[in-house]
Tab-separated table of C-alpha atoms in Angstrom:
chain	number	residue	atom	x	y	z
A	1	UNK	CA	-32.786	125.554	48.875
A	2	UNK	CA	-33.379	128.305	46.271
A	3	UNK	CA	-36.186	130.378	47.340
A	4	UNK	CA	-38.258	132.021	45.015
A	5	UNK	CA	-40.808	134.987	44.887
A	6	UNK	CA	-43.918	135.592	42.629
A	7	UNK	CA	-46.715	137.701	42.727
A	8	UNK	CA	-49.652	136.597	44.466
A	9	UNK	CA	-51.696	137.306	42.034
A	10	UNK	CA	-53.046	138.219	38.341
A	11	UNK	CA	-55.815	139.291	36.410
A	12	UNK	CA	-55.461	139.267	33.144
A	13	UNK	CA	-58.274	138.892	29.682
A	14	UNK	CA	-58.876	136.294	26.942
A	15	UNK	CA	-56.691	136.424	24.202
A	16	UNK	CA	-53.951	138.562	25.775
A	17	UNK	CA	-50.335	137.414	26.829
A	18	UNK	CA	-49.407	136.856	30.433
A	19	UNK	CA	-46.114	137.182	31.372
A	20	UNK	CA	-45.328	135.701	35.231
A	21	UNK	CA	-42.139	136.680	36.718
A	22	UNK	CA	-40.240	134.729	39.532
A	23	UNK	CA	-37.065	135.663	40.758
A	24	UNK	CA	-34.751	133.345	42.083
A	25	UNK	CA	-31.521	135.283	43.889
A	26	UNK	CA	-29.824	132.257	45.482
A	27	UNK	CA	-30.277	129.845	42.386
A	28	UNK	CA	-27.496	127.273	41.909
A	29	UNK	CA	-25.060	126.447	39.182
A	30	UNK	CA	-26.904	123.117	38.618
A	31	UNK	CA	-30.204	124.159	39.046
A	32	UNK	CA	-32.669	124.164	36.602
A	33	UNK	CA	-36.016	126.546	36.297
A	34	UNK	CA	-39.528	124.511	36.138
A	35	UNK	CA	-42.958	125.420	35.921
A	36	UNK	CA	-46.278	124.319	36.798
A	37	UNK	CA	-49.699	125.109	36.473
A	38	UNK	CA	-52.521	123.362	39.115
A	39	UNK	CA	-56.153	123.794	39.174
A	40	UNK	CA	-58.289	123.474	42.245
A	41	UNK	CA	-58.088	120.152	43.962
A	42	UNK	CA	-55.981	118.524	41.374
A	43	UNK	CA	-52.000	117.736	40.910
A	44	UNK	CA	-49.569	119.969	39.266
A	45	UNK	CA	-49.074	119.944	35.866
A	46	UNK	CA	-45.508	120.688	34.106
A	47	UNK	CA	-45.624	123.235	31.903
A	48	UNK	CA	-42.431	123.842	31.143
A	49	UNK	CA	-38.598	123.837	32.106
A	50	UNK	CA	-35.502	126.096	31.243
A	51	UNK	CA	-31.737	126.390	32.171
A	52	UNK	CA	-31.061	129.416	30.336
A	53	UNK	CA	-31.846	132.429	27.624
A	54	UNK	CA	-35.333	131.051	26.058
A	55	UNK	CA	-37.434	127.744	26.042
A	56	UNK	CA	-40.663	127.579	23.906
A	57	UNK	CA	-43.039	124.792	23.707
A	58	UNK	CA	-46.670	124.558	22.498
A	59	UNK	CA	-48.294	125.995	25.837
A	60	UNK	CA	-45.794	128.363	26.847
A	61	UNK	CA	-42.279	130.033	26.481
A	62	UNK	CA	-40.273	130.942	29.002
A	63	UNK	CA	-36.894	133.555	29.051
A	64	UNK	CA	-34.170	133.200	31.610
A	65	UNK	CA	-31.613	136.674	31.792
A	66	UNK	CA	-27.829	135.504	31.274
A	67	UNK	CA	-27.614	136.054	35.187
A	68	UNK	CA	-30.884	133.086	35.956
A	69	UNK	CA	-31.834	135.030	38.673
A	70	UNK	CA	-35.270	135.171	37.604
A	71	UNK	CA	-37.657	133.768	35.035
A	72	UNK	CA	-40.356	134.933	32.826
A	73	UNK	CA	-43.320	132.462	32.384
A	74	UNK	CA	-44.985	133.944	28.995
A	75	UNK	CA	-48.480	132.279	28.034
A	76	UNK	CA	-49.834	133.747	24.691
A	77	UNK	CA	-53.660	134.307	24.195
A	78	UNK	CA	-54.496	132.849	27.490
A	79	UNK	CA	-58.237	131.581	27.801
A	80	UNK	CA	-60.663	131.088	30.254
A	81	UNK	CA	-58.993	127.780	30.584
A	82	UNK	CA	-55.661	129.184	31.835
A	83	UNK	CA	-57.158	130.306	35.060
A	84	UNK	CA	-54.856	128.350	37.805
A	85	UNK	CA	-52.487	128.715	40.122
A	86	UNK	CA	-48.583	128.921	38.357
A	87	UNK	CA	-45.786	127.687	40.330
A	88	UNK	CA	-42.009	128.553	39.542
A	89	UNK	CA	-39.882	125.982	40.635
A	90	UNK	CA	-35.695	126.151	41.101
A	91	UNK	CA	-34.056	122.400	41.754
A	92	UNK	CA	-32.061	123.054	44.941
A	93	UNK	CA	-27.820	122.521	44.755
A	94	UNK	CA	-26.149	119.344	45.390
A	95	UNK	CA	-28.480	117.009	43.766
A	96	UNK	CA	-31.289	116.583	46.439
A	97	UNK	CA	-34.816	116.601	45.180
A	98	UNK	CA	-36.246	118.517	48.574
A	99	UNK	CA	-37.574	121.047	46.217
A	100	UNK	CA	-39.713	123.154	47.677
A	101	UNK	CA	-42.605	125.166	45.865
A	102	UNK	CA	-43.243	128.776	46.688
A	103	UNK	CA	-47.170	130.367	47.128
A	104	UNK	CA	-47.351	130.462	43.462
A	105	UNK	CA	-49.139	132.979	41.388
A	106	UNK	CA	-53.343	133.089	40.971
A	107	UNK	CA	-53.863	133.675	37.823
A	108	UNK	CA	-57.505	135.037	37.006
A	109	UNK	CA	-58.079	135.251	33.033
A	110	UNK	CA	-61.666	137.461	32.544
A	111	UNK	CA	-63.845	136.739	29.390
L	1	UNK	CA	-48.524	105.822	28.474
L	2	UNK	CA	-50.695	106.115	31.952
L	3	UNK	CA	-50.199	109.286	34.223
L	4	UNK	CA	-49.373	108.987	38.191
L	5	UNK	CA	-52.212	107.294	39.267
L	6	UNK	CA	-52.765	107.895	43.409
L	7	UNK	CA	-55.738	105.672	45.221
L	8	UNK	CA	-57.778	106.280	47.175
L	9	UNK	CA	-58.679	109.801	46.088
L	10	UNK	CA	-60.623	110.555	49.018
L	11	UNK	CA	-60.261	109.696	52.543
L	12	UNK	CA	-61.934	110.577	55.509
L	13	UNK	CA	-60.295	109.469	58.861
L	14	UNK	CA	-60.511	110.486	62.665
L	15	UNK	CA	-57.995	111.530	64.972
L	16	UNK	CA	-55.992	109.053	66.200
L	17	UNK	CA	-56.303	106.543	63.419
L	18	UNK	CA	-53.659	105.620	61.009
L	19	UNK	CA	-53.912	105.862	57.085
L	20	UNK	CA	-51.751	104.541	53.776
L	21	UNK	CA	-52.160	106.031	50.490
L	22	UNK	CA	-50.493	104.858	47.651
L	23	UNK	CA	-49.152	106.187	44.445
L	24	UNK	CA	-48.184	104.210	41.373
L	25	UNK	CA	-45.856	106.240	39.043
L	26	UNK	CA	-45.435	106.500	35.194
L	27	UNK	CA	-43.849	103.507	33.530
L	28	UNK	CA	-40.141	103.409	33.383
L	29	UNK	CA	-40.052	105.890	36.247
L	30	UNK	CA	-38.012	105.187	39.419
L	31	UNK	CA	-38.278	108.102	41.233
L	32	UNK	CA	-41.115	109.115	43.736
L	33	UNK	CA	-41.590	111.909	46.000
L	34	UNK	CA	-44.766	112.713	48.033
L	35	UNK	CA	-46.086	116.426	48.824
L	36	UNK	CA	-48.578	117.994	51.385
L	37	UNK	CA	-50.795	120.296	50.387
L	38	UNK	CA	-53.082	122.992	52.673
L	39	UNK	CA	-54.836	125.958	52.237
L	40	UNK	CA	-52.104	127.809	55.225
L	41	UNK	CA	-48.840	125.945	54.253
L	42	UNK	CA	-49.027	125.386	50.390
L	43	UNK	CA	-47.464	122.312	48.961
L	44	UNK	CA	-44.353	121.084	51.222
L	45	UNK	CA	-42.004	118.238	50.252
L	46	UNK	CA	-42.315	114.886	52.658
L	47	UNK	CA	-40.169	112.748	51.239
L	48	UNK	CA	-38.321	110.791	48.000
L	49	UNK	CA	-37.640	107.154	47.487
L	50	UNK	CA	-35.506	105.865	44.263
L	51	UNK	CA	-34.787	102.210	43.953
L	52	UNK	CA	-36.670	101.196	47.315
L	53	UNK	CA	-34.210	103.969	48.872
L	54	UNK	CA	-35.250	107.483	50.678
L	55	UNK	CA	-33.510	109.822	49.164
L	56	UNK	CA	-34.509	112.728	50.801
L	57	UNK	CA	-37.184	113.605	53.691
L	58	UNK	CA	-38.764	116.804	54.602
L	59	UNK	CA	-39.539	118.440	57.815
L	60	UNK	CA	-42.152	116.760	59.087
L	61	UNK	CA	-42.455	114.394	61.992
L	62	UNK	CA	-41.883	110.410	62.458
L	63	UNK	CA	-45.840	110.014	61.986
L	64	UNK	CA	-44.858	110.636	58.222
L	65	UNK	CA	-43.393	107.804	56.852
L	66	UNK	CA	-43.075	106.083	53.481
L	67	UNK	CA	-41.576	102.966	51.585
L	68	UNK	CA	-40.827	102.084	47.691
L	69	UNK	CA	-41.632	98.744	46.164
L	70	UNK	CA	-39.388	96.632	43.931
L	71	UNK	CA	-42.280	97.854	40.863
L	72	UNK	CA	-41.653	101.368	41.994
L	73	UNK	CA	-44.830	102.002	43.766
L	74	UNK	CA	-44.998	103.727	46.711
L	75	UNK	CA	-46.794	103.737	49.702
L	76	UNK	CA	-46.821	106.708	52.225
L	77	UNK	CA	-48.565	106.005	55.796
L	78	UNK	CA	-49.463	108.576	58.623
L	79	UNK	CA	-50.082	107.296	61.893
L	80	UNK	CA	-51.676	108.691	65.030
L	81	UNK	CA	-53.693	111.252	62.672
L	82	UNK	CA	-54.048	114.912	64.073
L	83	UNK	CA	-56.553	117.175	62.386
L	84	UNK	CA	-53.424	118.919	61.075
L	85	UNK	CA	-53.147	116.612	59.081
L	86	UNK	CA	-56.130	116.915	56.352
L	87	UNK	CA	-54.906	117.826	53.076
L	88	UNK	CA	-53.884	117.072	49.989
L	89	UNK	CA	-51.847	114.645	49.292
L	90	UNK	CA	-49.539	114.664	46.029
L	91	UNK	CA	-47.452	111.988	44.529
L	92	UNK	CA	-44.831	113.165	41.466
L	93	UNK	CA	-43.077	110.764	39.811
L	94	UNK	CA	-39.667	110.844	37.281
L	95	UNK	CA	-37.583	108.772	36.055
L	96	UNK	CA	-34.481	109.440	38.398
L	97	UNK	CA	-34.190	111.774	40.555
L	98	UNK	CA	-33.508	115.491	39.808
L	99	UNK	CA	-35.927	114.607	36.208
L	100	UNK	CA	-39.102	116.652	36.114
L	101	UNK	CA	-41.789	115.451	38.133
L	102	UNK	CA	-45.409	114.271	36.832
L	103	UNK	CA	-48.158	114.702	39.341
L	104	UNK	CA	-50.799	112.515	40.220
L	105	UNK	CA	-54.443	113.889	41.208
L	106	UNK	CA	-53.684	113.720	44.956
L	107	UNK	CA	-55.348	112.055	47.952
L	108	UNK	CA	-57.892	114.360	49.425
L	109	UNK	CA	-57.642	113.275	53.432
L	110	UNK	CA	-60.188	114.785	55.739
L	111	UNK	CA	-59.587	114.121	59.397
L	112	UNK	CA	-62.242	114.623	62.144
């Protein structure tokens, strides 16, 4: 299973950019990058998912290196909102779906 | 379309008793997996079912065990409950395996 590392945590201010980095050493060919964002007491929610060099959507973008062996989770202007807990997620090799989520990083967004 | 919807969203049990929760996933998806969630061990895979089928299982032991229906529901039961056991419990669904994964809002499970 690809491990991966994040900080612990953040602190960051409304209307700034975040930028969350997980590195992933051991990631396989196959594997794709995924994140997710959960709140207290509730399921996690996909933000978004990459394979390689840049993914944007309408919450978030996120930049893979030509190597994949780590991620950048960038969240523009975050809000009060935003406060959760991010998980970075690497699909393991061979097709199994024992994924396995790391500690995540606490994000704390300050008015 | 409907989210993961998990039932019952609370629970509170004692030791020794058995429980089921139950997950129904997004339409047109096959693929279910169920996750444990505590404060100490963060969220941990149990298992996956696609097409009535476990896929895959995590480490946990035999009290842990789960089934797929023919409507791709799932059920996941826990018998012999230890305190150990209260946590969160977290249904994803997709539509085959390897697909992202939608979360429901989880079974809380207290047991005393």
């Amino acid at each position: 299973l690809a491990k991966t590392t994040q900080p612990i945590s953040m602190d960051s201010y409304e209307g700034q950019e975040v930028n969350i980095t997980c590195s992933h050493n051991n990631i396989a060919t196959n594997d794709y990058i995924t994140w997710y964002q959960q709140f207290p007491s509730q399921g996690p929610r996909f933000i978004i998912q990459g394979y390689k060099t840049k993914v944007t959507n309408e919450v978030a973008s996120l930049f893979i290196p030509a190597d994949r062996k780590s991620s950048t989770l960038s969240l523009p202007r975050v809000s009060l909102s935003d406060t959760a807990v991010y998980y970075c997620l690497v699909g393991d090799q061979g097709g199994r779906r024992a994924l396995t989520f790391g500690s995540g990083t606490r994000l704390q967004v300050q008015p | 379309k409907a989210g993961v919807t998990q039932t019952p969203r609370y629970l509170i049990k004692t030791r020794g008793q058995q429980v089921t929760l139950s997950c129904s996933p997004i339409s047109g998806h096959r693929s279910v997996s169920w996750y444990q969630q505590t404060p100490g061990q963060g969220l941990q895979f149990l298992f996956e079912y696609f097409s009535e089928t476990q896929r895959n299982k995590g480490n946990f032991p035999g009290r842990f065990s789960g089934r797929q229906f023919s409507n791709s529901r799932s059920e996941m039961n826990v018998s012999t409950l230890e305190l150990g056991d209260s946590a969160l419990y977290l249904c994803a669904s997709s539509r085959i395996p390897q697909d992202t994964q939608y979360f429901g809002p989880g079974t809380r499970l207290t047991v005393l």
